XYZ file of C-alpha atoms in Angstrom:
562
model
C -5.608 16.581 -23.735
C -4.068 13.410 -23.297
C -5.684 10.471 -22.997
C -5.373 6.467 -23.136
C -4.454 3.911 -20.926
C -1.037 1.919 -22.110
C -0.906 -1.954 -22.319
C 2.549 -3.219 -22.612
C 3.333 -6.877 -23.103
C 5.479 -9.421 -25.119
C 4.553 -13.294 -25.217
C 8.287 -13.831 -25.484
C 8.964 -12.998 -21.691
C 7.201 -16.109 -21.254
C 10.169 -18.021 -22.722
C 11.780 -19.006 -19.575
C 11.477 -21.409 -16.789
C 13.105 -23.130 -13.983
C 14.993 -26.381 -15.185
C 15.212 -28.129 -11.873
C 13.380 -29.026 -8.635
C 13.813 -25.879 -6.301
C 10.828 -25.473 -3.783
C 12.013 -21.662 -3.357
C 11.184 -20.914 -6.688
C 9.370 -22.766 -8.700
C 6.091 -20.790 -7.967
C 7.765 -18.436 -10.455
C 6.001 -20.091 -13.326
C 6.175 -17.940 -17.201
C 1.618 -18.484 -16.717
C 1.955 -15.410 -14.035
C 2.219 -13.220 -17.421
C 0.216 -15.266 -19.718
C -2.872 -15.954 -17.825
C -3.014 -12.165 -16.908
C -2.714 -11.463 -20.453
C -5.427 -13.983 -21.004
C -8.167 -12.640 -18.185
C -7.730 -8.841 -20.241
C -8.677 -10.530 -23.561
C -11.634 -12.391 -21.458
C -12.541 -8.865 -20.766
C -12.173 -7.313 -23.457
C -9.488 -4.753 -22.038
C -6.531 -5.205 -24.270
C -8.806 -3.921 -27.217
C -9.398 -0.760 -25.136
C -5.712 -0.082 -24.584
C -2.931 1.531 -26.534
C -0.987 -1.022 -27.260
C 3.159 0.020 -27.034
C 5.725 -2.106 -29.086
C 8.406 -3.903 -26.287
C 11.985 -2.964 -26.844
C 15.136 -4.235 -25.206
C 16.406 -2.221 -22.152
C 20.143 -1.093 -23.353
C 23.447 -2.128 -21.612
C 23.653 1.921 -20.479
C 20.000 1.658 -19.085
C 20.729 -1.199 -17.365
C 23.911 0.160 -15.915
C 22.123 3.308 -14.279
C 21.274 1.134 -11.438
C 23.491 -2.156 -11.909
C 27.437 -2.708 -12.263
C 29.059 -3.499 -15.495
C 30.285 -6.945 -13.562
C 27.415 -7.695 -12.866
C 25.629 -7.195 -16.022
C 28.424 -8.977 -17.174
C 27.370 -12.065 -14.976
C 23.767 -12.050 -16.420
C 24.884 -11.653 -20.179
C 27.351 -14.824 -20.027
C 24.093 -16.792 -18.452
C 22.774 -17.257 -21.948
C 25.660 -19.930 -23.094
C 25.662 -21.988 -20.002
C 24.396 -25.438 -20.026
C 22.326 -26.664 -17.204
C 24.840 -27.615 -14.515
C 26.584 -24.199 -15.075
C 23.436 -22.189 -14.823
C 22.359 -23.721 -11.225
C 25.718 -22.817 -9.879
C 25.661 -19.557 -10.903
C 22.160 -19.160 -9.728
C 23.029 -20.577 -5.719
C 25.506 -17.415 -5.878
C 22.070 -15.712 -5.228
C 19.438 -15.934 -2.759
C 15.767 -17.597 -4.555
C 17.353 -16.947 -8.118
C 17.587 -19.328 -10.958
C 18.802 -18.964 -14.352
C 17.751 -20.003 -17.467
C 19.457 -19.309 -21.060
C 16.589 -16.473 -21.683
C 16.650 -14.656 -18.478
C 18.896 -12.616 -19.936
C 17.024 -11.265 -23.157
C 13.668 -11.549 -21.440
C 15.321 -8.931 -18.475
C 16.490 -6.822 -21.110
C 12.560 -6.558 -22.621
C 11.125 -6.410 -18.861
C 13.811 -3.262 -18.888
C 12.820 -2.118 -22.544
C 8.815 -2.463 -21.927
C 9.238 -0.360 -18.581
C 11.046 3.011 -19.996
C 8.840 2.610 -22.955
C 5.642 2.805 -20.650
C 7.289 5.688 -18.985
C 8.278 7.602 -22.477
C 4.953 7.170 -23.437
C 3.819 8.723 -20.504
C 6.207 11.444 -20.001
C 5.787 12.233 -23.682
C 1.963 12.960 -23.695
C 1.683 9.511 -25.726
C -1.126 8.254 -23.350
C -1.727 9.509 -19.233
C -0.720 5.906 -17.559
C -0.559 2.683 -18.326
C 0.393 -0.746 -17.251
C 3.530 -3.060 -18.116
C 3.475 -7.116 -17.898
C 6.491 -8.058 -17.290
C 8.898 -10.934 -16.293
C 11.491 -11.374 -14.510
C 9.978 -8.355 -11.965
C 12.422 -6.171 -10.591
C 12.429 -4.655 -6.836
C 14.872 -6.938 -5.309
C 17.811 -6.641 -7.661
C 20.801 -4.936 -6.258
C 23.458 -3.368 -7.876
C 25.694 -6.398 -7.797
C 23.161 -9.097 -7.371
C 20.329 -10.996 -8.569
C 17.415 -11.399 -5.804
C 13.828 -12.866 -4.882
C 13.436 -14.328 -8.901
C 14.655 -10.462 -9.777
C 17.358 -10.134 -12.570
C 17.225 -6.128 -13.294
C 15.144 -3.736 -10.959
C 13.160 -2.608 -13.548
C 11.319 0.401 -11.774
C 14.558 1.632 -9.926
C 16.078 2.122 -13.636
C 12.381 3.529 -14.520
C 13.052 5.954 -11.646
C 16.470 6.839 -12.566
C 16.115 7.098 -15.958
C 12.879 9.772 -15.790
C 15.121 11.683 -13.857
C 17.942 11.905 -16.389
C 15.599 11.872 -19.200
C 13.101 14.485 -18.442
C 14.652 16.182 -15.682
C 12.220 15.023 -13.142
C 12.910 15.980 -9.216
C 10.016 14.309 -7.445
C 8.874 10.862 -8.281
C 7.066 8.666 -6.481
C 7.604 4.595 -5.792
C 4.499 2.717 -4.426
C 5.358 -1.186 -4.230
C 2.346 -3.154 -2.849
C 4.030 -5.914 -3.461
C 4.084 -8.408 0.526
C 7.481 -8.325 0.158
C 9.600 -5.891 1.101
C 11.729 -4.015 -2.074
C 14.578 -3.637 -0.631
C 16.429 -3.647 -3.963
C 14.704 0.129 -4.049
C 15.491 0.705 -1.267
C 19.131 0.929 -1.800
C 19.433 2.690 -4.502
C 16.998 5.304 -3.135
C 17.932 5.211 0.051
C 20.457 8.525 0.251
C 17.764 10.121 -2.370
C 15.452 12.655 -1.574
C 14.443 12.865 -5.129
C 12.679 9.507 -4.570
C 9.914 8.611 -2.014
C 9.867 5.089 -1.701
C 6.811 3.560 -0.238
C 6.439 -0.356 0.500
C 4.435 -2.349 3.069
C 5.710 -6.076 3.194
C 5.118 -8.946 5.423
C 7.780 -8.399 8.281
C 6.467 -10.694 11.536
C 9.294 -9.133 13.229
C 12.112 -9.898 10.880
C 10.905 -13.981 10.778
C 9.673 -13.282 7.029
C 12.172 -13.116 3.444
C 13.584 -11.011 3.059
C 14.525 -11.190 6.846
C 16.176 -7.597 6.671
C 16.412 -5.380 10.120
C 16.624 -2.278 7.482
C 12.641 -3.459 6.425
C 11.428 -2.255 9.757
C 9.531 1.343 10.307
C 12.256 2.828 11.661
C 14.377 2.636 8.257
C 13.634 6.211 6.819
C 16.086 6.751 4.809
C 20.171 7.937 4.974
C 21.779 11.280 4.865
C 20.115 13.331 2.443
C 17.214 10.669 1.977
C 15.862 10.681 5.671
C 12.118 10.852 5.398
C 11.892 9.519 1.906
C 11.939 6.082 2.556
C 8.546 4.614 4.325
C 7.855 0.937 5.253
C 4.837 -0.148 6.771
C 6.076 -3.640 8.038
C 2.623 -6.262 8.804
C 3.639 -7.889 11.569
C 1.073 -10.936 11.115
C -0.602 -12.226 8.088
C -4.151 -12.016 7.221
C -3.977 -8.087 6.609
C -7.454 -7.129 4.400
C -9.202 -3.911 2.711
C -9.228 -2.242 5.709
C -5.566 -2.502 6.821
C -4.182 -1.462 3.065
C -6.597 1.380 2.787
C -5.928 3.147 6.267
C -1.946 2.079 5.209
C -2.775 4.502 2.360
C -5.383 6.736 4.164
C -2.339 7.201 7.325
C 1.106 7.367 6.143
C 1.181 6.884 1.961
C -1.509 10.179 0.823
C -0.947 12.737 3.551
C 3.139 12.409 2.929
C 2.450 12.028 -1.067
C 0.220 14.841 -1.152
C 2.931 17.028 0.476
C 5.285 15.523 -2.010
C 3.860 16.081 -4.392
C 5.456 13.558 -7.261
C 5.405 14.979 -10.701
C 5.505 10.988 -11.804
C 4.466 7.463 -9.994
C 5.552 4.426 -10.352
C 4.026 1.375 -8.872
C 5.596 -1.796 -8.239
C 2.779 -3.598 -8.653
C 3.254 -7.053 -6.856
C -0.148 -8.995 -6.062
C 1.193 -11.866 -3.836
C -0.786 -9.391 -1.380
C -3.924 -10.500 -2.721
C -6.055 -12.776 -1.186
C -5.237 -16.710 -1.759
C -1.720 -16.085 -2.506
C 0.670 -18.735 -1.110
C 3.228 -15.985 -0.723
C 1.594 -13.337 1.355
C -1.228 -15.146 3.121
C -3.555 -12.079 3.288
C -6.983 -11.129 2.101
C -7.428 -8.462 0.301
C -9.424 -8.723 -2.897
C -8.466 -7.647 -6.266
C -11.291 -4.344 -5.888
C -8.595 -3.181 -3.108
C -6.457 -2.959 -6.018
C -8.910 -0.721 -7.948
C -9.784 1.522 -4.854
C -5.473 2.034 -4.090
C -5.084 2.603 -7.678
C -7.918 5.286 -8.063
C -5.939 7.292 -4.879
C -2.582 7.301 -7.076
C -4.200 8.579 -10.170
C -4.814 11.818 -8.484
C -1.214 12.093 -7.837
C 1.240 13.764 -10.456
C -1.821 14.903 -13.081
C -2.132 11.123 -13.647
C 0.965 10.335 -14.976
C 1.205 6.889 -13.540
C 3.254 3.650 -14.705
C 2.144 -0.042 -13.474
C 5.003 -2.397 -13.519
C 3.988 -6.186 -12.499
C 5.883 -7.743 -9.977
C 5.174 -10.836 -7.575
C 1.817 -12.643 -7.728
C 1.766 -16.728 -7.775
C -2.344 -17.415 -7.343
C -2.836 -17.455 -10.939
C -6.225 -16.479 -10.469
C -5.920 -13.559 -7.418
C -3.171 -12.420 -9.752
C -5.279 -12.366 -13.022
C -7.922 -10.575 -11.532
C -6.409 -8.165 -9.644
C -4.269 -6.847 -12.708
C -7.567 -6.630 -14.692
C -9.372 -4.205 -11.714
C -6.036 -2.363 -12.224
C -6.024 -1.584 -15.562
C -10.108 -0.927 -15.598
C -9.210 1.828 -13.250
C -6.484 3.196 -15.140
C -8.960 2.876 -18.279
C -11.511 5.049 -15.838
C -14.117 2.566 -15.423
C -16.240 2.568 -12.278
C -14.588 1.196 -8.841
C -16.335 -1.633 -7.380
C -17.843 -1.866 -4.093
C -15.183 -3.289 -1.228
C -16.087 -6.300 0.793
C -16.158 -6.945 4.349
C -16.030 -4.375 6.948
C -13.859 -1.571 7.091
C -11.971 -2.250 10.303
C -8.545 -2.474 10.414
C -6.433 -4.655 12.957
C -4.419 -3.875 16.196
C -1.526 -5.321 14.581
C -2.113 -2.341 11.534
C -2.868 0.149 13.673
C 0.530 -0.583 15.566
C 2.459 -0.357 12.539
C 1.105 2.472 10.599
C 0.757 4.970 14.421
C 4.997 3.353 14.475
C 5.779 4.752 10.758
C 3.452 8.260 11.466
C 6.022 8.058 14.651
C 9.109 7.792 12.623
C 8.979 10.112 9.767
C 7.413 13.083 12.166
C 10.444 14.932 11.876
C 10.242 14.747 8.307
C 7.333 15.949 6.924
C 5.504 19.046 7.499
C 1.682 17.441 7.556
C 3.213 15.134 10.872
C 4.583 18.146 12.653
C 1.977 18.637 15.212
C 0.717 15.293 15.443
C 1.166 13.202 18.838
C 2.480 9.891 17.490
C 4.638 8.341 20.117
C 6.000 4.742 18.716
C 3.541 1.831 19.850
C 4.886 -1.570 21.196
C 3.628 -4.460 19.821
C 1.393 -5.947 22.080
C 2.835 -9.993 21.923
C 6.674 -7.957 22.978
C 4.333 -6.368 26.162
C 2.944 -9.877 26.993
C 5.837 -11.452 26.818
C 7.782 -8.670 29.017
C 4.998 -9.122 31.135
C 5.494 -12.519 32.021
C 8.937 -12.278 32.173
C 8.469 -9.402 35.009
C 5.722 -11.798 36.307
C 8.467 -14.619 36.806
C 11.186 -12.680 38.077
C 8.993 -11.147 40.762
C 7.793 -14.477 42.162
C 11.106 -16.431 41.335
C 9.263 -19.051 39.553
C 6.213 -19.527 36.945
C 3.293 -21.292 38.153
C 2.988 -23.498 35.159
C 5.455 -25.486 32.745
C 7.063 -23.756 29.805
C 4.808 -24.599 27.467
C 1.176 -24.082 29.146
C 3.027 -20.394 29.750
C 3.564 -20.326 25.939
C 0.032 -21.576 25.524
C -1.750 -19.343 27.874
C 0.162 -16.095 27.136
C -0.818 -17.024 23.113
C -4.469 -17.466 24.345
C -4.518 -14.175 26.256
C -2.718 -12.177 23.190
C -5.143 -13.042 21.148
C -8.072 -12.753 23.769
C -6.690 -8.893 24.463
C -6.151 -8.493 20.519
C -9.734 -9.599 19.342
C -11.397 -7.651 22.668
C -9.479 -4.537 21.540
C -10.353 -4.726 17.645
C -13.946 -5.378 18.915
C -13.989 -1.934 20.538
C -11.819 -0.123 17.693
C -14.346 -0.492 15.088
C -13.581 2.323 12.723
C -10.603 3.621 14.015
C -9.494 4.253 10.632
C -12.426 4.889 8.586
C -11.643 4.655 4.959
C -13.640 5.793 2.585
C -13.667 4.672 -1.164
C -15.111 7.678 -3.927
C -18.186 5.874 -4.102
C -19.986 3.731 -1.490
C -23.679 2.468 -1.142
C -26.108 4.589 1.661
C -26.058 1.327 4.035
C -22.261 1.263 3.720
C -21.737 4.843 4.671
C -24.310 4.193 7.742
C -22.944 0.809 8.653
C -19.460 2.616 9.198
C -20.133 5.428 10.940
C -22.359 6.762 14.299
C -26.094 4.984 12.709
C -28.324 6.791 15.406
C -26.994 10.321 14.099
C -28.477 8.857 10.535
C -32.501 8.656 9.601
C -33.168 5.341 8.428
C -35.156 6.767 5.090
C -31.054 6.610 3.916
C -31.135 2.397 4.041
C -30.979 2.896 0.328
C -28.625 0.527 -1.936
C -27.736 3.092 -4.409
C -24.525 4.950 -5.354
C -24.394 8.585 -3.519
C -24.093 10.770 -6.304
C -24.735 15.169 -6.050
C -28.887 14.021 -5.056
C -28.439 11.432 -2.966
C -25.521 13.345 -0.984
C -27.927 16.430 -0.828
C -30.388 14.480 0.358
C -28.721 12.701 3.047
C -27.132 16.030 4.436
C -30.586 17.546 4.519
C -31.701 14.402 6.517
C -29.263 14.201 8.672
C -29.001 17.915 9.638
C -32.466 17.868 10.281
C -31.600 14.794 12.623
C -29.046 16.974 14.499
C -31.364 19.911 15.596
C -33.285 16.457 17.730
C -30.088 15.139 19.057
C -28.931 16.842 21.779
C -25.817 15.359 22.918
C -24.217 16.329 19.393
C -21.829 19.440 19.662
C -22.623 22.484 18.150
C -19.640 22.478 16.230
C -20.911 19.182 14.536
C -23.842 20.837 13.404
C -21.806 24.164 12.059
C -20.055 21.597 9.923
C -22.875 19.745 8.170
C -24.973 23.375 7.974
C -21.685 24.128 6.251
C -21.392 21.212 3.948
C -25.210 21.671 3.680
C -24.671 25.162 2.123
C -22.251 24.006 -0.554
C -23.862 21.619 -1.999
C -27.358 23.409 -1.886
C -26.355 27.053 -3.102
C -22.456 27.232 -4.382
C -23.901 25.372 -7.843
C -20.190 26.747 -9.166
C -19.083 23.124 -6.701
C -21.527 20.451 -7.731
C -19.146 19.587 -10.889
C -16.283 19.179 -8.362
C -18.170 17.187 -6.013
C -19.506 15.135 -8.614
C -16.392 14.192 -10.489
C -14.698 13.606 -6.621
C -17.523 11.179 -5.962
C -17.738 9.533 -9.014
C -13.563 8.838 -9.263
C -12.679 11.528 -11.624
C -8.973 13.578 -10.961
C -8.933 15.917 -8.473
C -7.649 19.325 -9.068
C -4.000 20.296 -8.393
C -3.393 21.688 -4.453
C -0.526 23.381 -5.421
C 2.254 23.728 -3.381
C 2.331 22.229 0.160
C 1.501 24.834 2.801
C 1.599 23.448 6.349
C -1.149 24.812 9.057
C -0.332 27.595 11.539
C 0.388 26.130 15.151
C -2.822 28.007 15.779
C -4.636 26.262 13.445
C -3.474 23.360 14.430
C -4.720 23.995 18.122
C -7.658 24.928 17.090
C -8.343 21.598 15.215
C -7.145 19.444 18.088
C -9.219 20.754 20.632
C -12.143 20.325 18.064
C -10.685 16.670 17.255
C -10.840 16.134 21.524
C -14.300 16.850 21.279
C -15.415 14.837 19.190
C -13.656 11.537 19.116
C -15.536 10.219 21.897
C -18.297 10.238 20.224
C -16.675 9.637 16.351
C -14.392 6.312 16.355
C -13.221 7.310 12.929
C -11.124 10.277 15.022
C -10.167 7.871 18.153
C -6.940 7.148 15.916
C -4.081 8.716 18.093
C -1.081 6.762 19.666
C -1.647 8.592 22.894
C -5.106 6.980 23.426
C -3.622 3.467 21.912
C -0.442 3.514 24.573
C -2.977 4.593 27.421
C -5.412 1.355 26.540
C -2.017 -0.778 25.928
C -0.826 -0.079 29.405
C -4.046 -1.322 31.011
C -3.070 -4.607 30.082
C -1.382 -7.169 31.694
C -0.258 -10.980 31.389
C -1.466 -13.466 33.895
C -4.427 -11.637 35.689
C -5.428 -9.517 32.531
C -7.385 -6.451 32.820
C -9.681 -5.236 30.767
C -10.827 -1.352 31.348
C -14.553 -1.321 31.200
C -14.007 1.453 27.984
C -10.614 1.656 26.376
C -11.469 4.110 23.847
């Protein structure tokens, strides 16, 4: 069987630098690679890797995704002097030059099909590459966003030469958008292409109308290409893992990629200048864990953005301990995601309905943003009384105020609209993110649930059920159900286990959507029970209904929204 987790990474990529003042770039510094190299030795994970030699990517490799001019353009960079080099580098947009960009693309090239040989090959079952200059801006003709060649779009292209492969999967985490991907992939429905990025409405780089939701993919490709723009910064645990929980593993699952490739950017880690959000490097571990259940494992890592040295470090060392298998750390902070997330991920489900078979009989109208109703709202507000009540500015000010008055109020009374949850979590977690008073208090345990302790607590709180009697009787069919499994079907408990402890998941097979009867069937159940469950109060319909109750001015607030 194989085994091994791969560790790819040359000091010599380091060899490059910016050679003049440019505020745009000079957070691209060569100690992005070598303090993450550095925080694996502290570790002691680079001794538990396979380490791969680094080769240089070939002119043909190259040329799978970029033009022979422009390849051309790159290769003459390496005999230009100074002056020379910063005009060629204002040809692009946050690009510079230096006389090893060129070699040290080629290795970032070279390092990334040998990670995925080595995979493909039975060599070792993922693995991660450190490289520099990253890749998922480049275009065909162009240099972009400190991105010479786009590494994983050759990766991608090349694995489906190579090895004949029809389904792979591209997960780029990095906060900004890939749109260099994106192209090439866009017309490809070999390819599903999966980024969220900082958007605020097109007012963030890359500034592109084609990073919104609604960009799905061309011709062939429709459906295949899935961005979950965040429309304000600050985005934590929560919001990535209902991202993933929402849109990414229901439409990956159906997918089902026989390789995946991750674009692994960290400027959308917490105390990066770049991104400006907050989640920690265990989010990292907990997203990787989902992928690894994907494609038998076969997974490739290929560094991208990241400019807090330290967020950066860290977060590729909780990557690589879950590739390596080690246990997942607990996540921080409560498990709520925002209105703004909620918005975006109900607008992609919205979207790519029409695409995939496990949206088919979901109601997911699109959901305005709730700062474009305020403001529509007070322009309907002025045109009906022919004038506003108070200066420009106090109507900026006090339509602000009341966005984020409605915004707060409303992610106050969505607690667990998406509730995520991780392969392992403490008892006091589990209880402090669901209903508590269907849950005996013996459970306030701080422990791991393992087969015992998830016996035990279904015993419990079945028990608790027969008491309770505004609980449906379907509830309590369920957990007599799950109750059953774990107590007599001992054939399970090595399945359950290895689920809750992180191990791979068995193989679905192929993709076989529900009957519309089915379906039915599990709505009506899902009506049922979301009053009472906010982990199922996750639909547009009931977001648009509580959206529409809200108005600029003299704002209303329905006494329950959900």
């Amino acid at each position: 069987m194989t085994s091994g987790t791969a560790l790819i990474y040359d000091e010599e990529m380091t060899n490059y630098k910016l050679l003049w003042d440019d505020t745009n770039c000079g957070i691209e510094v060569p100690e992005r690679l070598s303090s993450s190299y550095e925080r694996l030795k502290h570790y002691n994970l680079v001794e538990r890797c396979v380490r791969l030699p680094v080769r240089e990517g070939t002119e043909e490799e190259i040329m799978l995704v970029h033009s022979s001019d422009y390849l051309k353009v790159v290769k003459n960079t390496q005999t230009l002097n100074e002056e020379e080099l910063r005009r060629v580098s204002a040809n692009y947009d946050a690009v510079y030059f230096h006389p090893n960009s060129y070699r040290c693309a080629k290795l970032a090239v070279g390092a990334t099909l040998q990670l995925v040989d080595s995979v493909m090959g039975g060599e070792v079952h993922n693995g991660m590459a450190l490289v520099r200059p990253p890749g998922h801006h480049s275009q065909r003709n162009a240099a972009n966003g400190f991105c010479v060649f786009n590494n994983v779009a050759i990766a991608a292209e090349y694995a489906k030469r190579k090895y004949g492969l029809q389904r792979i999967l591209i997960v780029d985490w990095d906060i900004h958008h890939g749109q260099g991907i994106q192209y090439v992939f866009e017309e490809d429905p070999s390819v599903l292409y999966y980024s969220w990025h900082r958007y605020e409405h097109q007012q963030f780089w890359p500034l592109l109308r084609e990073s919104d939701y609604d960009a799905v993919g061309q011709e062939k490709g429709k459906g295949f290409n899935i961005n979950v723009p965040w429309n304000k910064v600050g985005m934590g645990n929560a919001d990535y893992l209902a991202a993933f929980f929402h849109v990414l593993l229901p439409l990956a699952f159906e997918f089902d990629p026989e390789l995946v490739l991750i674009s692994s950017g960290y400027d959308s880690g917490i105390g990066d200048p770049e991104g400006q959000m907050r989640a920690t490097p265990e989010c990292f571990a907990h997203l990787t864990r989902f992928l690894m259940h994907l494609a038998n494992g076969k997974l490739c890592a290929v560094l991208e953005g990241g400019y807090h040295l330290r967020s950066l470090s860290e977060s590729v060392c909780m990557t690589i301990k879950t590739l390596l298998g080690d246990p997942i750390p607990h996540l921080s902070g409560e498990m709520t995601p925002c209105l703004s997330a909620v918005e975006s991920i109900q607008n992609v489900r919205a979207a790519h309905k029409p695409y995939w078979k496990c949206l088919a009989y979901e109601e997911v109208p699109p959901l305005e943003d709730l700062s474009t109703k305020l403001h529509k709202a007070a322009e309907a507000e002025t045109a009906q009384t022919g004038t506003c009540p108070v200066t420009k500015d106090n109507a900026v000010n006090r339509n602000r105020d009341e966005a984020l008055k409605i915004e707060r109020f409303l992610e106050l009374h969505m607690k667990n609209i998406l509730f995520p949850v991780p392969p392992t979590k403490t008892a006091a977690a589990v209880i402090s993110e669901s209903d508590a008073r269907l849950l005996p208090s013996s459970v306030l345990v701080e422990k791991e649930i393992g087969v015992k302790e998830l016996k035990s607590i279904v015993s419990e709180f079945d028990a608790k059920l027969v008491k309770e009697e505004k609980v449906l009787n379907s509830l309590e069919k369920m957990l007599a159900v799950l109750n059953k499994i774990i107590k007599k079907e001992v054939i399970l408990k090595p399945f359950i286990a290895k689920t809750l402890t992180g191990d791979f998941m068995p193989d679905f097979g192929a993709y076989a959507p529900a009957s519309q009867e089915q379906v039915l069937a599990i709505q009506k159940l899902r009506d049922q029970l979301q009053l009472d469950w906010k982990m199922l109060q996750c639909s547009g319909k009931q977001l648009v209904s509580s959206s529409t109750s809200l108005f600029c001015g003299n704002t209303i607030f329905k006494e329950k929204i959900l």
